[in-house]
Amino acid sequence: MQPNVVSEEYLNLQKNIIEEQEKMKELIEDQLNLSIKEEDINFDKIVIAQLKETPVPVNLYEESVNRMIDVLSAQSEEISEQAKLLKEVLTEDVLNDWIKAAILFDETYFEKFSEDNNIVNWLPHFIAEQAIRPFLQIVSKESHMFIHKMSVIGTCPCCGEPARLAKLNKQREKYLLCPRCETEWKRKRLSCIHCGNDDHEQLFYIEVEEDKLSKIEVCKVCRNYTKLIDTGQLIRQKQAALMDLESIHLDFIAQEEGYGAEEN
């Protein structure tokens, strides 16, 4: 299977979304005074679930949603028409529901919302998710001093996104990456990020001939996998969200070989 299975058009869309998310983060940081103290955090639970106050004010989230809508609307007239319908039903109560559902990645809620409002089923959840990411990335930034102490296994210790992506830096150290909140956290190089198995005989790699920078780390114990990117060879570092998308061919290969959470 060849790398770069994602279309150039979709990659460009994601780059535009990431660019707008960066701008939104600057606005949020100017207006939101978020402080997360290490002493208030239980290292066995994800950070976002422990915050006493919401890190997502509804007025700023509405701005983020509208920006994501604008980026998508520029892609096609069809999406633009759907976006108009969407804006008509985005009341404050709906936006508050979106915040909760987006943080929890509640697909059932968004499926019902799409059906009830006669909107193409992928659009509300996609926009809600992209709009929440700048806030999650700020939570990640506020947690970076203690994130390596977290003992959560199998998910991002900041936002709860299932773990699937890691990098090797120039020092050959292994860091897990979250494509959602852009958290990086260090882990033992030869160990499974899903079950903690560190028996070297139960871990192996699947390499792709056409892809010299990436490989798949596979665990025989839990039959899960991790995409491992050698960023030490990259001239320019990339966001985790972009690396995750550009390495989607590795997901296909691993799942075809019978590895991944859905196969367990």
Short mmCIF file of C-alpha atoms in Angstrom, two decimals, residues 79-190:
data_model
loop_
_atom_site.label_atom_id
_atom_site.label_comp_id
_atom_site.label_asym_id
_atom_site.label_seq_id
_atom_site.Cartn_x
_atom_site.Cartn_y
_atom_site.Cartn_z
CA ILE A 79 -21.31 22.42 2.48
CA SER A 80 -22.04 26.14 2.52
CA GLU A 81 -25.78 25.45 2.20
CA GLN A 82 -25.65 22.88 4.99
CA ALA A 83 -23.71 25.33 7.14
CA LYS A 84 -26.50 27.90 6.81
CA LEU A 85 -28.99 25.36 8.15
CA LEU A 86 -26.60 24.55 10.98
CA LYS A 87 -26.14 28.16 12.07
CA GLU A 88 -29.91 28.58 12.36
CA VAL A 89 -30.16 25.96 15.11
CA LEU A 90 -27.02 26.80 17.10
CA THR A 91 -28.59 28.38 20.17
CA GLU A 92 -26.65 28.82 23.42
CA ASP A 93 -28.28 25.67 24.84
CA VAL A 94 -27.28 23.68 21.76
CA LEU A 95 -23.72 24.99 21.94
CA ASN A 96 -23.47 23.93 25.59
CA ASP A 97 -24.66 20.46 24.59
CA TRP A 98 -22.08 20.43 21.79
CA ILE A 99 -19.29 21.26 24.23
CA LYS A 100 -20.17 18.33 26.48
CA ALA A 101 -20.71 15.91 23.59
CA ALA A 102 -17.54 16.99 21.79
CA ILE A 103 -15.34 16.54 24.87
CA LEU A 104 -16.81 13.08 25.41
CA PHE A 105 -16.71 12.27 21.67
CA ASP A 106 -20.39 11.34 21.88
CA GLU A 107 -21.14 10.09 18.36
CA THR A 108 -24.69 9.03 19.29
CA TYR A 109 -25.62 12.59 20.28
CA PHE A 110 -24.37 14.06 17.02
CA GLU A 111 -26.03 11.37 14.91
CA LYS A 112 -29.37 12.20 16.52
CA PHE A 113 -28.73 15.94 16.20
CA SER A 114 -28.04 15.57 12.48
CA GLU A 115 -31.16 13.46 11.96
CA ASP A 116 -33.40 15.80 13.97
CA ASN A 117 -32.20 18.86 12.05
CA ASN A 118 -31.97 17.29 8.59
CA ILE A 119 -28.25 18.00 8.28
CA VAL A 120 -25.76 15.68 6.60
CA ASN A 121 -24.72 13.31 9.37
CA TRP A 122 -20.93 13.90 9.42
CA LEU A 123 -20.98 17.70 9.51
CA PRO A 124 -22.09 18.67 13.07
CA HIS A 125 -19.72 16.26 14.80
CA PHE A 126 -16.81 17.21 12.55
CA ILE A 127 -17.32 20.93 13.20
CA ALA A 128 -17.90 20.45 16.93
CA GLU A 129 -14.71 18.39 17.21
CA GLN A 130 -12.53 20.80 15.24
CA ALA A 131 -13.94 23.73 17.21
CA ILE A 132 -13.16 22.14 20.59
CA ARG A 133 -9.54 21.33 19.77
CA PRO A 134 -8.05 24.81 20.39
CA PHE A 135 -9.45 24.68 23.94
CA LEU A 136 -8.10 21.17 24.55
CA GLN A 137 -4.72 22.30 23.26
CA ILE A 138 -4.69 25.11 25.81
CA VAL A 139 -5.50 22.59 28.56
CA SER A 140 -2.57 20.56 27.27
CA LYS A 141 -0.28 23.57 27.40
CA GLU A 142 -1.29 24.25 31.01
CA SER A 143 -0.63 20.61 31.93
CA HIS A 144 2.76 20.15 30.29
CA MET A 145 4.78 20.47 33.51
CA PHE A 146 3.25 17.31 35.00
CA ILE A 147 1.88 15.39 32.01
CA HIS A 148 4.86 12.96 32.02
CA LYS A 149 3.88 11.89 35.54
CA MET A 150 0.44 10.71 34.43
CA SER A 151 -0.14 6.94 34.65
CA VAL A 152 -3.08 6.72 32.26
CA ILE A 153 -2.64 3.85 29.78
CA GLY A 154 -4.10 3.60 26.29
CA THR A 155 -5.41 7.14 26.00
CA CYS A 156 -4.11 10.68 26.00
CA PRO A 157 -3.64 11.71 29.65
CA CYS A 158 -4.92 15.18 28.84
CA CYS A 159 -8.10 14.72 26.74
CA GLY A 160 -8.76 10.97 26.63
CA GLU A 161 -8.21 10.46 22.89
CA PRO A 162 -7.27 6.81 22.18
CA ALA A 163 -3.49 6.54 21.83
CA ARG A 164 -2.29 5.56 18.35
CA LEU A 165 0.62 7.81 17.39
CA ALA A 166 4.21 8.14 18.62
CA LYS A 167 7.45 9.69 17.48
CA LEU A 168 11.14 9.00 17.83
CA ASN A 169 13.14 12.19 18.19
CA LYS A 170 16.78 12.76 17.28
CA GLN A 171 17.85 11.37 20.65
CA ARG A 172 15.83 8.19 19.84
CA GLU A 173 13.45 8.89 22.70
CA LYS A 174 9.84 7.79 22.30
CA TYR A 175 7.07 10.31 22.81
CA LEU A 176 3.38 9.63 22.38
CA LEU A 177 1.43 12.26 20.46
CA CYS A 178 -2.22 13.23 20.66
CA PRO A 179 -3.66 14.44 17.33
CA ARG A 180 -6.55 16.03 19.20
CA CYS A 181 -4.97 18.21 21.89
CA GLU A 182 -1.34 18.00 20.65
CA THR A 183 -0.10 16.65 23.98
CA GLU A 184 3.30 14.94 23.97
CA TRP A 185 4.27 12.57 26.76
CA LYS A 186 7.34 10.40 27.15
CA ARG A 187 7.15 6.62 27.42
CA LYS A 188 9.60 3.73 27.56
CA ARG A 189 10.70 3.03 24.01
CA LEU A 190 10.09 -0.73 24.02
#
